Short mmCIF file of C-alpha atoms in Angstrom, two decimals:
data_model
loop_
_atom_site.label_atom_id
_atom_site.label_comp_id
_atom_site.label_asym_id
_atom_site.label_seq_id
_atom_site.Cartn_x
_atom_site.Cartn_y
_atom_site.Cartn_z
CA UNK A 1 15.99 2.29 -112.99
CA UNK A 2 17.86 0.04 -115.44
CA UNK A 3 21.60 0.33 -115.85
CA UNK A 4 23.18 1.59 -119.10
CA UNK A 5 24.40 -1.11 -121.45
CA UNK A 6 27.94 -1.97 -122.54
CA UNK A 7 28.34 -4.25 -125.58
CA UNK A 8 31.24 -6.65 -125.01
CA UNK A 9 32.72 -7.82 -128.33
CA UNK A 10 34.58 -11.12 -128.54
CA UNK A 11 35.88 -13.51 -125.92
CA UNK A 12 35.50 -13.37 -122.15
CA UNK A 13 38.14 -11.54 -120.15
CA UNK A 14 41.00 -13.59 -118.69
CA UNK A 15 42.82 -11.46 -116.15
CA UNK A 16 41.19 -8.31 -114.75
CA UNK A 17 38.22 -9.93 -113.05
CA UNK A 18 37.80 -7.42 -110.22
CA UNK A 19 37.62 -4.55 -112.68
CA UNK A 20 35.14 -6.46 -114.85
CA UNK A 21 32.99 -7.00 -111.77
CA UNK A 22 33.06 -3.25 -111.18
CA UNK A 23 32.06 -2.66 -114.80
CA UNK A 24 29.17 -5.10 -114.34
CA UNK A 25 28.03 -3.29 -111.22
CA UNK A 26 27.66 -0.03 -113.12
CA UNK A 27 26.52 -1.37 -116.50
CA UNK A 28 24.49 -4.20 -117.95
CA UNK A 29 26.94 -6.17 -120.09
CA UNK A 30 25.61 -7.62 -123.32
CA UNK A 31 27.74 -10.06 -125.33
CA UNK A 32 28.01 -10.34 -129.12
CA UNK A 33 30.27 -13.38 -129.14
CA UNK A 34 32.14 -13.88 -132.41
CA UNK A 35 29.52 -12.99 -135.00
CA UNK A 36 30.25 -12.73 -138.69
CA UNK A 37 29.70 -9.38 -140.38
CA UNK A 38 26.26 -10.31 -141.67
CA UNK A 39 25.17 -11.70 -138.31
CA UNK A 40 26.43 -8.62 -136.49
CA UNK A 41 24.74 -6.25 -138.94
CA UNK A 42 21.44 -8.05 -138.51
CA UNK A 43 21.78 -8.02 -134.73
CA UNK A 44 22.30 -4.25 -134.82
CA UNK A 45 19.32 -3.78 -137.12
CA UNK A 46 17.18 -5.85 -134.77
CA UNK A 47 18.47 -3.91 -131.73
CA UNK A 48 19.35 -7.27 -130.20
CA UNK A 49 21.83 -5.69 -127.78
CA UNK A 50 19.56 -2.83 -126.79
CA UNK A 51 20.53 0.84 -126.77
CA UNK A 52 24.08 0.35 -125.58
CA UNK A 53 26.17 3.35 -124.60
CA UNK A 54 29.62 1.78 -125.07
CA UNK A 55 31.45 -1.00 -126.88
CA UNK A 56 34.31 -2.92 -125.33
CA UNK A 57 36.71 -5.19 -127.22
CA UNK A 58 39.28 -6.63 -124.79
CA UNK A 59 41.30 -8.75 -127.22
CA UNK A 60 42.83 -8.17 -130.62
CA UNK A 61 42.28 -11.73 -131.90
CA UNK A 62 38.54 -11.84 -131.24
CA UNK A 63 35.66 -9.42 -131.45
CA UNK A 64 36.70 -8.26 -134.89
CA UNK A 65 35.03 -10.97 -136.96
CA UNK A 66 32.64 -8.37 -138.39
CA UNK A 67 35.54 -6.83 -140.32
CA UNK A 68 36.44 -3.21 -140.83
CA UNK A 69 34.35 -0.60 -139.06
CA UNK A 70 33.12 1.61 -141.87
CA UNK A 71 29.93 3.53 -142.58
CA UNK A 72 28.05 0.31 -143.28
CA UNK A 73 28.49 -0.78 -139.65
CA UNK A 74 28.72 2.57 -137.89
CA UNK A 75 25.45 3.79 -139.39
CA UNK A 76 23.69 0.87 -137.65
CA UNK A 77 24.88 1.78 -134.16
CA UNK A 78 22.26 3.16 -131.76
CA UNK A 79 22.33 6.90 -131.11
CA UNK A 80 22.99 6.08 -127.46
CA UNK A 81 26.51 4.79 -128.24
CA UNK A 82 29.17 7.24 -127.06
CA UNK A 83 32.45 5.34 -126.84
CA UNK A 84 34.26 2.35 -128.38
CA UNK A 85 37.25 1.07 -126.38
CA UNK A 86 39.33 -1.57 -128.15
CA UNK A 87 42.48 -3.61 -127.73
CA UNK A 88 45.41 -2.86 -130.00
CA UNK A 89 47.47 0.17 -130.92
CA UNK A 90 46.66 0.65 -134.62
CA UNK A 91 43.28 1.81 -135.82
CA UNK A 92 43.51 1.58 -139.60
CA UNK A 93 40.61 -0.92 -139.48
CA UNK A 94 38.15 1.58 -137.99
CA UNK A 95 36.95 4.83 -139.55
CA UNK A 96 37.51 7.08 -136.55
CA UNK A 97 36.31 10.15 -138.45
CA UNK A 98 33.01 8.43 -139.24
CA UNK A 99 32.65 7.44 -135.57
CA UNK A 100 33.21 11.09 -134.65
CA UNK A 101 30.43 12.10 -137.03
CA UNK A 102 28.13 9.96 -134.89
CA UNK A 103 29.54 11.49 -131.72
CA UNK A 104 31.40 8.29 -130.75
CA UNK A 105 34.86 8.47 -129.21
CA UNK A 106 37.27 5.72 -130.24
CA UNK A 107 39.94 4.68 -127.72
CA UNK A 108 42.89 2.49 -128.64
CA UNK A 109 45.19 0.70 -126.21
CA UNK A 110 48.64 1.66 -127.48
CA UNK A 111 49.71 2.57 -123.95
CA UNK A 112 49.30 -1.06 -122.92
CA UNK A 113 51.72 -2.41 -125.52
CA UNK A 114 54.30 0.38 -125.53
CA UNK A 115 56.93 -1.72 -123.75
CA UNK A 116 56.44 -4.77 -125.97
CA UNK A 117 56.52 -2.82 -129.23
CA UNK A 118 59.56 -0.83 -128.16
CA UNK A 119 61.39 -4.05 -127.23
CA UNK A 120 60.61 -5.52 -130.66
CA UNK A 121 61.81 -2.34 -132.34
CA UNK A 122 65.12 -2.63 -130.48
CA UNK A 123 65.48 -6.22 -131.71
CA UNK A 124 64.85 -5.14 -135.29
CA UNK A 125 67.23 -2.18 -135.00
CA UNK A 126 69.96 -4.41 -133.60
CA UNK A 127 69.29 -6.98 -136.31
CA UNK A 128 69.77 -4.40 -139.06
CA UNK A 129 73.14 -3.36 -137.64
CA UNK A 130 74.44 -6.85 -136.83
CA UNK A 131 72.58 -8.91 -139.48
CA UNK A 132 71.51 -11.61 -137.07
CA UNK A 133 69.10 -12.89 -139.73
CA UNK A 134 71.96 -14.09 -141.94
CA UNK A 135 73.63 -15.79 -138.98
CA UNK A 136 70.40 -17.42 -137.79
CA UNK A 137 69.40 -18.67 -141.24
CA UNK A 138 72.85 -20.14 -141.80
CA UNK A 139 72.76 -21.97 -138.46
CA UNK A 140 69.22 -23.26 -139.01
CA UNK A 141 70.11 -24.53 -142.47
CA UNK A 142 72.28 -27.21 -140.76
CA UNK A 143 74.54 -26.79 -143.77
CA UNK A 144 78.20 -26.57 -142.78
CA UNK A 145 79.10 -24.35 -145.75
CA UNK A 146 76.40 -21.82 -144.97
CA UNK A 147 77.53 -21.81 -141.33
CA UNK A 148 81.16 -21.20 -142.35
CA UNK A 149 80.12 -18.48 -144.79
CA UNK A 150 78.28 -16.53 -142.09
CA UNK A 151 80.95 -17.22 -139.49
CA UNK A 152 83.77 -15.93 -141.70
CA UNK A 153 82.11 -13.09 -143.59
CA UNK A 154 79.44 -11.48 -141.43
CA UNK A 155 81.92 -9.33 -139.52
CA UNK A 156 82.87 -7.52 -142.72
CA UNK A 157 79.41 -6.07 -143.24
CA UNK A 158 77.99 -5.53 -139.75
CA UNK A 159 78.41 -2.76 -137.19
CA UNK A 160 77.87 -2.01 -133.54
CA UNK A 161 75.06 0.56 -133.26
CA UNK A 162 76.88 2.72 -130.70
CA UNK A 163 77.31 6.28 -131.92
CA UNK A 164 75.12 5.95 -135.01
CA UNK A 165 72.06 8.14 -135.60
CA UNK A 166 68.59 6.63 -135.12
CA UNK A 167 65.78 8.56 -136.81
CA UNK A 168 62.30 8.00 -135.38
CA UNK A 169 59.20 8.90 -137.39
CA UNK A 170 56.48 9.48 -134.80
CA UNK A 171 57.62 10.38 -131.30
CA UNK A 172 54.50 9.27 -129.44
CA UNK A 173 54.61 6.97 -126.42
CA UNK A 174 56.06 4.08 -128.42
CA UNK A 175 58.53 6.22 -130.35
CA UNK A 176 59.76 7.89 -127.18
CA UNK A 177 60.18 4.56 -125.38
CA UNK A 178 62.24 3.31 -128.34
CA UNK A 179 64.39 6.42 -128.01
CA UNK A 180 64.91 5.80 -124.29
CA UNK A 181 65.96 2.18 -124.80
CA UNK A 182 68.12 2.93 -127.86
CA UNK A 183 70.12 5.69 -126.27
CA UNK A 184 70.53 4.05 -122.86
CA UNK A 185 71.33 0.55 -124.07
CA UNK A 186 73.24 1.21 -127.29
CA UNK A 187 74.35 4.83 -127.22
CA UNK A 188 72.46 5.70 -130.39
CA UNK A 189 71.99 9.38 -131.23
CA UNK A 190 68.29 10.20 -131.47
CA UNK A 191 66.73 12.20 -134.31
CA UNK A 192 62.99 12.51 -134.74
CA UNK A 193 60.22 13.87 -136.91
CA UNK A 194 56.69 14.43 -135.64
CA UNK A 195 53.81 16.84 -136.10
CA UNK A 196 54.34 17.92 -132.51
CA UNK A 197 57.68 18.68 -130.96
CA UNK A 198 58.51 17.28 -127.52
CA UNK A 199 59.29 19.60 -124.62
CA UNK A 200 62.92 20.64 -124.18
CA UNK A 201 63.05 18.47 -121.06
CA UNK A 202 61.88 15.36 -122.90
CA UNK A 203 64.29 16.00 -125.77
CA UNK A 204 67.18 16.48 -123.37
CA UNK A 205 66.37 13.25 -121.50
CA UNK A 206 67.14 11.19 -124.63
CA UNK A 207 69.43 13.65 -126.39
CA UNK A 208 66.94 14.03 -129.22
CA UNK A 209 67.25 16.42 -132.16
CA UNK A 210 63.98 17.52 -133.79
CA UNK A 211 63.57 17.66 -137.56
CA UNK A 212 60.57 19.58 -138.83
CA UNK A 213 61.04 18.20 -142.35
CA UNK A 214 60.98 14.43 -142.77
CA UNK A 215 63.32 14.40 -145.77
CA UNK A 216 65.99 16.24 -143.79
CA UNK A 217 65.88 13.60 -141.07
CA UNK A 218 65.94 10.74 -143.58
CA UNK A 219 69.16 12.14 -145.03
CA UNK A 220 70.81 12.34 -141.62
CA UNK A 221 69.83 9.00 -140.02
CA UNK A 222 71.79 5.75 -140.17
CA UNK A 223 68.66 3.81 -139.24
CA UNK A 224 65.05 4.97 -139.50
CA UNK A 225 62.19 3.55 -137.43
CA UNK A 226 58.60 4.07 -138.53
CA UNK A 227 56.47 4.44 -135.39
CA UNK A 228 53.54 6.55 -136.51
CA UNK A 229 49.86 5.65 -137.07
CA UNK A 230 48.61 4.93 -140.58
CA UNK A 231 46.77 7.98 -141.87
CA UNK A 232 45.42 6.47 -145.08
CA UNK A 233 48.39 7.12 -147.39
CA UNK A 234 51.96 5.86 -147.81
CA UNK A 235 54.45 7.74 -145.69
CA UNK A 236 57.56 6.42 -147.40
CA UNK A 237 57.40 6.06 -151.17
CA UNK A 238 59.99 5.85 -153.91
CA UNK A 239 60.63 9.57 -153.77
CA UNK A 240 61.50 9.94 -150.13
CA UNK A 241 63.03 6.49 -149.73
CA UNK A 242 65.62 7.82 -152.19
CA UNK A 243 66.31 10.60 -149.66
CA UNK A 244 67.55 8.05 -147.10
CA UNK A 245 71.28 8.12 -146.48
CA UNK A 246 72.94 5.59 -148.75
CA UNK A 247 73.83 2.49 -146.77
CA UNK A 248 71.27 3.17 -144.05
CA UNK A 249 68.63 0.89 -142.53
CA UNK A 250 64.83 0.92 -142.22
CA UNK A 251 62.62 -0.57 -139.47
CA UNK A 252 58.81 -0.61 -139.42
CA UNK A 253 56.80 -1.48 -136.29
CA UNK A 254 53.77 0.65 -137.22
CA UNK A 255 51.71 -0.40 -140.25
CA UNK A 256 52.79 -2.10 -143.46
CA UNK A 257 50.88 0.25 -145.72
CA UNK A 258 53.00 3.18 -144.56
CA UNK A 259 55.82 1.97 -146.82
CA UNK A 260 55.84 1.39 -150.57
CA UNK A 261 57.11 -2.18 -150.49
CA UNK A 262 58.32 -2.31 -154.08
CA UNK A 263 60.33 0.87 -153.51
CA UNK A 264 61.74 -0.73 -150.35
CA UNK A 265 62.79 -3.84 -152.29
CA UNK A 266 64.42 -1.66 -154.96
CA UNK A 267 66.32 0.32 -152.32
CA UNK A 268 67.63 -2.90 -150.75
CA UNK A 269 68.62 -4.34 -154.12
CA UNK A 270 70.45 -1.17 -155.12
CA UNK A 271 72.29 -0.75 -151.81
CA UNK A 272 70.49 2.49 -150.97
CA UNK A 273 69.47 0.52 -147.88
CA UNK A 274 71.77 -2.17 -146.51
CA UNK A 275 69.21 -3.77 -144.19
CA UNK A 276 65.61 -3.67 -143.03
CA UNK A 277 63.55 -4.98 -140.14
CA UNK A 278 59.80 -5.38 -140.56
CA UNK A 279 57.21 -6.43 -138.02
CA UNK A 280 54.39 -5.36 -140.35
CA UNK A 281 53.74 -5.91 -144.05
CA UNK A 282 51.86 -4.19 -146.86
CA UNK A 283 49.55 -7.09 -147.67
CA UNK A 284 49.25 -8.99 -144.39
CA UNK A 285 49.15 -11.90 -143.84
CA UNK A 286 51.02 -12.21 -147.12
CA UNK A 287 54.74 -11.44 -146.95
CA UNK A 288 56.59 -10.07 -149.96
CA UNK A 289 58.56 -13.06 -151.34
CA UNK A 290 61.44 -10.85 -152.47
CA UNK A 291 61.90 -9.54 -148.92
CA UNK A 292 61.56 -13.06 -147.52
CA UNK A 293 64.52 -14.20 -149.61
CA UNK A 294 66.85 -11.44 -148.40
CA UNK A 295 69.22 -12.42 -145.62
CA UNK A 296 69.75 -8.75 -144.71
CA UNK A 297 66.05 -8.36 -143.85
CA UNK A 298 64.59 -9.46 -140.52
CA UNK A 299 60.87 -10.31 -140.72
CA UNK A 300 58.30 -10.82 -137.98
CA UNK A 301 54.61 -11.72 -138.14
CA UNK A 302 53.11 -8.50 -136.73
CA UNK A 303 53.93 -9.63 -133.21
CA UNK A 304 55.76 -6.59 -131.83
CA UNK A 305 52.98 -5.90 -129.35
CA UNK A 306 52.25 -9.53 -128.61
CA UNK A 307 52.99 -10.37 -124.99
CA UNK A 308 50.98 -11.47 -121.99
CA UNK A 309 51.64 -8.08 -120.40
CA UNK A 310 50.23 -6.28 -123.44
CA UNK A 311 47.06 -8.35 -123.41
CA UNK A 312 46.52 -7.86 -119.69
CA UNK A 313 46.87 -4.15 -120.35
CA UNK A 314 44.54 -4.17 -123.36
CA UNK A 315 41.86 -5.82 -121.29
CA UNK A 316 42.28 -3.43 -118.37
CA UNK A 317 42.65 -0.18 -120.34
CA UNK A 318 39.45 -0.72 -122.31
CA UNK A 319 37.41 -0.99 -119.12
CA UNK A 320 39.21 1.96 -117.56
CA UNK A 321 38.42 4.08 -120.61
CA UNK A 322 34.71 3.33 -120.33
CA UNK A 323 34.52 3.80 -116.56
CA UNK A 324 36.51 7.03 -116.65
CA UNK A 325 34.51 8.42 -119.55
CA UNK A 326 31.18 8.00 -117.78
CA UNK A 327 32.60 9.24 -114.47
CA UNK A 328 34.41 12.34 -115.75
CA UNK A 329 33.22 12.94 -119.29
CA UNK A 330 36.70 12.30 -120.68
CA UNK A 331 38.29 9.09 -121.93
CA UNK A 332 41.87 8.13 -121.09
CA UNK A 333 43.20 7.29 -124.57
CA UNK A 334 40.88 8.93 -127.14
CA UNK A 335 42.01 8.91 -130.75
CA UNK A 336 39.33 11.06 -132.35
CA UNK A 337 38.06 13.30 -129.55
CA UNK A 338 39.45 16.33 -131.36
CA UNK A 339 37.05 15.61 -134.25
CA UNK A 340 33.84 15.27 -132.25
CA UNK A 341 32.96 18.96 -132.13
CA UNK A 342 34.36 19.80 -135.55
CA UNK A 343 32.14 17.55 -137.67
#
């Protein structure tokens, strides 16, 4: 009897070879390589990979050459496909509801990059309080006047974060890890808004205060961190950005499209916000030039989750999701399982 098929998208694995051997013992592994969208569509139409039961994408930088996973692609998948396990935390590039309509569970790998993303969030938070961007730019300019300007004047506009209120939008694994690091390392007071409230024990462990209404938390926080998945619409627009405490700070390590960037620029220009830290951008890979010119804004290139440890975890967690799903009937990190029986 032939083994079920797993379609491996993108490059070969690099680290978890024993686990990949186990996967190969239980499944026939077909490879798509790095096909373009048209090539991949044609391969699916021709059933070149057979009736595979799972898709596995171990890396974020490869295996996505076919572009966004929408109805055009999903409708071509064989009826035998039951699970798609991919690297990465965000899933704005895949229509998880449409996958659910075909009975396919999508699993992300946010758990594998929690530590890396939380570390980057801490850097951005600290940067917004201490304005390290201004200091770094002045030093890198090699201009003595810019150096002196930062050296003499930065103390008048920066603060230690200890005792200030950090508001977290989205208290999932990443949001909670940010809370742990922020309160233990810097003595920040934790506020949070989420669809689901944490247990009293988890709140107590980080001294967190729950806000059912987002606007109420925005008004109370000295720094707000966006750590929630992109649901298809802006989370922070001109209206609720105006609800932020005047002179507060904003950090985004989630998705750029969660924030109205022009409203963010306006808030920084007006002093509504005194600093921002962004790992993600509205029109990636293009960075807003107005934000790029601001020395009170720290900018990264969507690298918060980028570490060797994250990529080892991405690779491993995808295989574990597939193996666990076919052993127990349940995946480890499903994103859309709650939709499967409702559609």
